[in-house]
Amino acid sequence: MYEDMVTARYYEERLQDEYMEGKTPGFDISAGPIPGELHLAAGHEATAAGVCAHLTDEDTVTAPHRPHHIAIAKGVDLKRMTAEIFGRETGLSAGKGGHMHLFDPDVNFACSGIIAQGCPPAVGAAMAAKKRNETNVAVAYLGEGAISQGAFLESLNLASLHDLPVIFVVEDNDWAISMPKERISAPPDGSKRAAGFDMPGVRIDHDDATAVSEAAAEAVGRARDGNGPTLMSVQVHRRMGHFMGDPETYRPDADQQRHQERDSIERLAADLEAAGVDDEEREAIREDAHERVDGAIEWAKDQPEPEPDAALEDVFSNPPAGVTDEDPTPEFAGNGGGN
Ligand SMILES: Cc1ncc(C[n+]2csc(CCOP(=O)(O)OP(=O)(O)O)c2C)c(N)n1
Ligand SMILES: [Mg+2]
């Protein structure tokens, strides 16, 4: 867990620097080696490490728009993920998905920029596992800002109705962009939704990786044993703005400070120290993580950008209107291949 958490934190620190290159002074979001939005998850790492510690590559995980820590804990290939974030041809989705649309079928991981979107596919994966008599489970991560989305509520219903092996993990960082949770959700604690769908609901009040891991062990075990879904809600901390470049003018200084005060990585380090894992051992883990992250970023930046002609490749699963075998060029595109 410590390795996943320090990897994710350092990865995002490095991405932050890369992202800002060329964007200032006016904050041009389209400039620099990582164009577009970037949502960082410093302060969320415990939910990723604590839950994914109990999963295998065969289990499915869906993540929202703030996905890197979860992807890392699930074992997504760091180099190809980084190439995707930099929009390179060798990225997980050939550079067309970007940081919010990472997809790695090797470890059954996907994420999406549409909030709560990952819930129905996770329920689908869980239903498939059940029908095939497999013991695989699925985990859907979402933010507390998504707990009133229809996709989430319908997913809770189906998961409970069919006793599906799925775990919903709400990362509760108090904020949905500029909206405090108390102003948009009744009740603001996502785990309370569980009672209405007749499933266990667990609230973890601290971003304590050990506590998350213990709760996840129970939830994943219950799902693997055929005893149905669980809804977990974990209090995490949003140490950053909603996205890079967010001036956070809506956020009181005291709140920002409060979220900086606790650090789940330091907390886990203290647990490790108490368990006899000294700083020398932890430093070795950190050094190794930094080396892998630096290597992945270096590798990704060396990768070629996609050819403009390939813009429509792998985008449609069915031929779009106007595209036939005889005429593979869609009228609206004007040039380039379409399939
Ligand atoms: C269906 C949908 N509505 C609105 C948005 C715009 N949007 C992007 S992130 C976000 C807030 C998400 O807050 P939360 O779920 O708490 O996640 P956090 O950003 O705090 O991690 C919204 C409303 C979206 N992406 N999808
Ligand atoms: Mg939130």
Coordinates of C-alpha atoms and ligand atoms in Angstrom, one line a residue:
M1 CA 0.0 0.0 0.0
Y2 CA 2.8 2.4 0.9
E3 CA 4.5 1.7 -2.5
D4 CA 1.3 2.5 -4.4
M5 CA 0.6 5.6 -2.4
V6 CA 4.1 7.1 -2.7
T7 CA 4.1 6.2 -6.4
A8 CA 0.8 8.0 -7.0
R9 CA 1.8 11.1 -5.0
Y10 CA 5.2 11.5 -6.8
Y11 CA 3.7 10.7 -10.1
E12 CA 1.2 13.5 -9.8
E13 CA 3.9 15.9 -8.5
R14 CA 5.9 15.2 -11.6
L15 CA 2.8 15.5 -13.9
Q16 CA 2.0 18.9 -12.2
D17 CA 5.4 20.3 -13.4
E18 CA 5.1 18.9 -16.9
Y19 CA 1.5 20.2 -17.1
M20 CA 2.4 23.7 -16.3
E21 CA 5.1 23.9 -18.9
G22 CA 4.0 26.6 -21.4
K23 CA 0.6 27.3 -19.8
T24 CA 1.5 30.6 -18.0
P25 CA 1.3 33.6 -17.8
G26 CA -2.3 33.5 -19.1
F27 CA -3.1 29.9 -18.3
D28 CA -3.6 28.6 -21.8
I29 CA -5.2 25.2 -21.2
S30 CA -4.4 24.0 -24.7
A31 CA -0.6 24.7 -24.4
G32 CA 2.2 22.5 -23.2
P33 CA 3.0 18.8 -23.3
I34 CA -0.3 17.9 -21.5
P35 CA -3.1 19.9 -23.1
G36 CA -6.6 20.0 -21.6
E37 CA -7.8 19.5 -18.0
L38 CA -5.8 17.6 -15.4
H39 CA -7.4 16.5 -12.1
L40 CA -5.0 15.4 -9.4
A41 CA -5.7 13.2 -6.5
A42 CA -3.2 14.1 -3.8
G43 CA -5.0 13.2 -0.5
H44 CA -7.1 10.4 -2.1
E45 CA -4.4 7.7 -2.2
A46 CA -5.6 5.6 0.7
T47 CA -8.8 4.6 -1.0
A48 CA -6.9 3.3 -4.0
A49 CA -4.3 1.4 -2.1
G50 CA -6.6 0.1 0.6
V51 CA -9.2 -1.4 -1.8
C52 CA -7.0 -2.5 -4.7
A53 CA -4.7 -4.4 -2.2
H54 CA -7.5 -7.0 -2.3
L55 CA -7.9 -7.3 -6.0
T56 CA -6.4 -9.3 -8.8
D57 CA -5.9 -8.4 -12.5
E58 CA -9.1 -10.3 -13.2
D59 CA -11.2 -8.0 -11.1
T60 CA -12.7 -5.0 -12.7
V61 CA -12.2 -1.4 -11.5
T62 CA -13.9 1.7 -12.9
A63 CA -12.7 5.2 -11.8
P64 CA -13.9 8.7 -12.3
H65 CA -12.2 11.8 -13.7
R66 CA -9.5 11.7 -10.9
P67 CA -8.1 8.3 -11.8
H68 CA -4.3 8.1 -11.5
H69 CA -3.9 6.8 -8.0
I70 CA -6.5 4.1 -8.6
A71 CA -4.9 3.1 -12.0
I72 CA -1.6 2.8 -10.3
A73 CA -2.9 0.7 -7.4
K74 CA -4.8 -1.5 -9.9
G75 CA -1.5 -2.1 -11.8
V76 CA -2.1 -0.2 -15.0
D77 CA 1.1 -0.1 -17.1
L78 CA 2.7 3.2 -15.9
K79 CA 4.6 3.8 -19.2
R80 CA 1.6 3.4 -21.5
M81 CA -0.7 5.4 -19.1
T82 CA 1.8 8.2 -19.1
A83 CA 2.1 8.1 -22.9
E84 CA -1.7 8.4 -23.0
I85 CA -1.7 11.4 -20.7
F86 CA 0.8 13.1 -23.0
G87 CA -1.3 12.1 -26.0
R88 CA 1.2 9.8 -27.6
E89 CA 0.7 7.1 -30.1
T90 CA 1.9 4.3 -27.8
G91 CA -0.5 5.4 -25.0
L92 CA -3.2 3.0 -23.7
S93 CA -5.7 4.4 -26.2
A94 CA -3.3 5.6 -28.8
G95 CA -3.3 9.1 -27.4
K96 CA -7.0 9.7 -28.0
G97 CA -8.3 9.2 -24.5
G98 CA -6.2 11.5 -22.4
H99 CA -5.9 11.5 -18.6
M100 CA -9.7 11.0 -18.0
H101 CA -10.2 8.1 -20.4
L102 CA -7.6 5.6 -19.4
F103 CA -8.5 2.0 -20.5
D104 CA -6.3 -1.0 -19.8
P105 CA -8.0 -4.4 -20.6
D106 CA -4.9 -6.3 -19.3
V107 CA -5.9 -5.4 -15.8
N108 CA -9.6 -4.6 -16.4
F109 CA -9.4 -0.9 -15.6
A110 CA -11.3 2.0 -17.1
C111 CA -12.2 5.5 -16.2
S112 CA -14.4 8.3 -17.5
G113 CA -14.9 12.0 -17.2
I114 CA -18.6 11.6 -16.8
I115 CA -19.3 11.4 -13.1
A116 CA -20.9 8.1 -11.9
Q117 CA -20.5 6.7 -15.4
G118 CA -18.3 3.8 -14.1
C119 CA -21.1 2.4 -11.9
P120 CA -23.2 0.6 -14.6
P121 CA -20.2 -1.0 -16.3
A122 CA -18.9 -2.2 -12.9
V123 CA -22.4 -3.8 -12.3
G124 CA -22.2 -5.3 -15.7
A125 CA -18.8 -6.8 -15.0
A126 CA -20.1 -8.2 -11.7
M127 CA -23.1 -9.7 -13.4
A128 CA -20.9 -11.3 -16.0
A129 CA -18.7 -12.8 -13.3
K130 CA -21.8 -14.2 -11.5
K131 CA -23.3 -15.7 -14.6
R132 CA -20.0 -17.4 -15.5
N133 CA -19.7 -18.7 -11.9
E134 CA -16.4 -16.9 -11.5
T135 CA -15.3 -15.3 -8.2
N136 CA -14.1 -12.0 -9.8
V137 CA -15.5 -8.8 -8.3
A138 CA -15.9 -5.3 -9.6
V139 CA -15.2 -2.0 -7.9
A140 CA -16.7 1.3 -8.9
Y141 CA -15.1 4.5 -7.5
L142 CA -17.0 7.8 -7.5
G143 CA -16.8 11.1 -5.8
E144 CA -19.3 12.3 -3.1
G145 CA -20.5 14.8 -5.7
A146 CA -21.9 11.9 -7.8
I147 CA -24.0 10.2 -5.1
S148 CA -27.3 11.5 -6.4
Q149 CA -26.6 10.6 -10.1
G150 CA -29.2 8.3 -11.6
A151 CA -26.5 6.0 -12.9
F152 CA -25.2 5.4 -9.3
L153 CA -28.7 4.9 -7.8
E154 CA -29.8 2.5 -10.5
S155 CA -26.6 0.6 -10.1
L156 CA -27.1 0.2 -6.4
N157 CA -30.6 -1.2 -7.1
L158 CA -29.4 -3.8 -9.7
A159 CA -26.4 -4.8 -7.6
S160 CA -28.6 -5.4 -4.5
L161 CA -31.5 -7.0 -6.4
H162 CA -29.2 -9.6 -8.1
D163 CA -26.7 -10.0 -5.2
L164 CA -23.8 -9.0 -7.4
P165 CA -20.1 -9.0 -6.4
V166 CA -19.6 -5.3 -6.7
I167 CA -18.2 -2.7 -4.2
F168 CA -19.0 1.0 -4.6
V169 CA -16.3 3.2 -3.1
V170 CA -17.2 6.9 -2.6
E171 CA -14.2 9.1 -2.2
D172 CA -15.6 11.9 -0.1
N173 CA -13.3 15.0 -0.3
D174 CA -16.1 17.4 0.7
W175 CA -16.2 19.2 -2.6
A176 CA -17.7 18.8 -6.0
I177 CA -15.7 21.4 -7.9
S178 CA -16.8 24.5 -6.0
M179 CA -19.8 22.9 -4.2
P180 CA -19.6 21.8 -0.6
K181 CA -21.3 18.4 -0.1
E182 CA -23.8 19.8 2.5
R183 CA -25.3 22.0 -0.2
I184 CA -25.9 19.3 -2.8
S185 CA -26.7 16.0 -1.0
A186 CA -29.2 14.9 1.5
P187 CA -27.7 13.3 3.5
P188 CA -24.1 14.2 2.6
D189 CA -22.7 10.9 3.7
G190 CA -22.8 8.6 0.7
S191 CA -22.8 5.4 2.7
K192 CA -26.3 6.2 4.0
R193 CA -27.6 5.4 0.5
A194 CA -26.9 1.7 1.2
A195 CA -29.8 1.3 3.7
G196 CA -32.3 2.3 1.0
F197 CA -31.1 -0.5 -1.2
D198 CA -30.8 -3.1 1.5
M199 CA -27.0 -3.6 1.3
P200 CA -24.2 -3.0 3.9
G201 CA -23.0 0.6 4.0
V202 CA -19.6 1.4 5.7
R203 CA -18.4 4.8 6.5
I204 CA -14.7 5.4 7.2
D205 CA -14.1 8.8 8.8
H206 CA -10.4 9.0 8.1
D207 CA -8.2 8.5 5.1
D208 CA -6.4 5.7 6.9
A209 CA -5.2 3.1 4.5
T210 CA -5.1 0.4 7.1
A211 CA -8.8 1.1 8.0
V212 CA -9.8 1.2 4.4
S213 CA -8.0 -2.1 3.7
E214 CA -9.7 -3.8 6.6
A215 CA -13.1 -2.6 5.5
A216 CA -12.3 -3.6 1.9
A217 CA -11.1 -7.1 2.9
E218 CA -14.6 -7.7 4.4
A219 CA -16.5 -6.2 1.4
V220 CA -14.4 -8.0 -1.2
G221 CA -14.6 -11.2 0.7
R222 CA -18.4 -10.9 0.9
A223 CA -18.6 -10.3 -2.8
R224 CA -16.3 -13.2 -3.7
D225 CA -18.3 -15.5 -1.5
G226 CA -21.5 -14.7 -3.4
N227 CA -23.0 -12.6 -0.7
G228 CA -23.6 -9.4 -2.7
P229 CA -22.5 -5.8 -2.8
T230 CA -21.2 -3.2 -0.3
L231 CA -21.1 0.5 -0.4
M232 CA -18.2 2.2 1.2
S233 CA -17.7 5.9 1.8
V234 CA -14.2 7.2 2.8
Q235 CA -13.3 10.6 4.0
V236 CA -10.4 11.8 2.0
H237 CA -8.7 15.2 1.5
R238 CA -8.6 17.4 -1.6
R239 CA -5.1 18.8 -1.2
M240 CA -5.3 20.4 -4.7
G241 CA -7.7 22.5 -6.6
H242 CA -10.5 20.7 -8.5
F243 CA -8.2 20.8 -11.6
M244 CA -4.8 22.3 -12.3
G245 CA -5.2 26.0 -12.7
D246 CA -8.2 26.2 -10.3
P247 CA -7.7 29.4 -8.3
E248 CA -10.1 28.1 -5.6
T249 CA -11.5 31.5 -4.9
Y250 CA -14.6 29.8 -3.6
R251 CA -12.7 27.9 -0.9
P252 CA -12.1 29.3 2.6
D253 CA -8.4 29.3 3.6
A254 CA -9.3 27.4 6.7
D255 CA -10.8 24.6 4.7
Q256 CA -7.8 24.4 2.4
Q257 CA -5.6 24.3 5.5
R258 CA -7.7 21.6 7.2
H259 CA -7.3 19.4 4.2
Q260 CA -3.5 19.9 4.3
E261 CA -3.2 19.0 7.9
R262 CA -3.7 15.3 7.6
D263 CA -1.7 13.2 5.2
S264 CA -2.6 9.6 4.7
I265 CA 0.9 8.8 3.5
E266 CA 2.5 10.1 6.7
R267 CA -0.2 8.3 8.7
L268 CA 0.6 5.0 7.0
A269 CA 4.4 5.6 7.4
A270 CA 3.7 6.0 11.2
D271 CA 1.8 2.7 11.2
L272 CA 4.7 1.0 9.3
E273 CA 7.2 2.5 11.8
A274 CA 5.2 1.1 14.7
A275 CA 5.2 -2.3 12.9
G276 CA 8.9 -2.3 12.5
V277 CA 9.3 -1.1 9.0
D278 CA 12.0 1.6 9.5
D279 CA 12.7 4.7 7.5
E280 CA 15.5 3.0 5.6
E281 CA 13.1 0.4 4.2
R282 CA 10.6 3.1 3.4
E283 CA 13.2 5.2 1.7
A284 CA 14.1 2.2 -0.5
I285 CA 10.4 1.9 -1.5
R286 CA 10.3 5.7 -2.2
E287 CA 13.5 5.6 -4.3
D288 CA 12.2 2.7 -6.3
A289 CA 8.9 4.4 -6.9
H290 CA 10.6 7.7 -8.0
E291 CA 12.8 5.8 -10.4
R292 CA 9.9 4.1 -12.0
V293 CA 7.9 7.3 -12.3
D294 CA 10.8 9.3 -13.7
G295 CA 11.5 6.4 -16.2
A296 CA 7.9 6.3 -17.3
I297 CA 7.7 10.1 -17.9
E298 CA 11.0 10.1 -19.8
W299 CA 9.9 7.2 -21.9
A300 CA 6.5 8.8 -22.6
K301 CA 7.9 12.1 -23.7
D302 CA 10.1 10.3 -26.3
Q303 CA 7.1 8.6 -27.9
P304 CA 5.7 9.8 -31.2
E305 CA 2.5 11.8 -31.5
P306 CA -0.3 10.1 -33.5
E307 CA -0.6 10.8 -37.2
P308 CA -3.4 13.1 -38.0
D309 CA -4.7 10.5 -40.5
A310 CA -5.3 8.1 -37.6
A311 CA -7.7 10.5 -35.8
L312 CA -10.8 8.4 -36.6
E313 CA -9.2 5.0 -36.2
D314 CA -10.6 3.0 -33.2
V315 CA -13.1 5.7 -32.4
F316 CA -16.3 4.1 -33.6
S317 CA -17.3 0.5 -32.9
N318 CA -19.9 0.7 -35.7
P319 CA -19.4 2.6 -39.0
P320 CA -20.7 6.1 -38.5
A321 CA -23.4 7.5 -40.9
G322 CA -22.1 7.9 -44.4
V323 CA -19.3 5.4 -44.1
T324 CA -19.4 2.2 -46.2
D325 CA -16.9 -0.4 -47.2
E326 CA -16.7 1.2 -50.6
D327 CA -16.3 4.7 -49.3
P328 CA -14.5 4.6 -45.9
T329 CA -14.2 8.4 -45.8
P330 CA -17.0 10.0 -43.8
E331 CA -18.4 13.1 -45.4
F332 CA -18.0 15.2 -42.4
A333 CA -14.3 14.5 -42.0
G334 CA -13.2 15.5 -45.4
N335 CA -10.0 13.5 -45.2
G336 CA -8.4 10.8 -43.2
G337 CA -9.6 7.2 -42.9
G338 CA -12.7 6.2 -40.9
N339 CA -13.6 2.8 -39.5
Ligands
LIG1 C1 -22.7 13.7 -15.5 C2 -21.8 14.8 -15.3 N1 -22.2 16.0 -14.8 C3 -21.3 17.0 -14.6 C4 -20.0 16.9 -14.8 C5 -19.0 18.0 -14.6 N2 -18.2 17.6 -13.4 C6 -16.9 17.2 -13.5 S1 -16.2 16.8 -12.1 C7 -17.6 17.3 -11.2 C8 -17.7 17.2 -9.7 C9 -17.3 15.9 -9.2 O1 -17.2 16.0 -7.8 P1 -17.0 14.6 -7.0 O2 -17.9 13.6 -7.6 O3 -17.2 14.9 -5.6 O4 -15.5 14.3 -7.4 P2 -14.2 15.1 -7.1 O5 -13.9 16.0 -8.2 O6 -14.4 15.8 -5.8 O7 -13.1 14.1 -6.9 C10 -18.6 17.7 -12.1 C11 -19.9 18.2 -11.7 C12 -19.6 15.6 -15.3 N3 -18.3 15.4 -15.6 N4 -20.5 14.6 -15.5
MG2 MG -15.7 15.4 -4.2

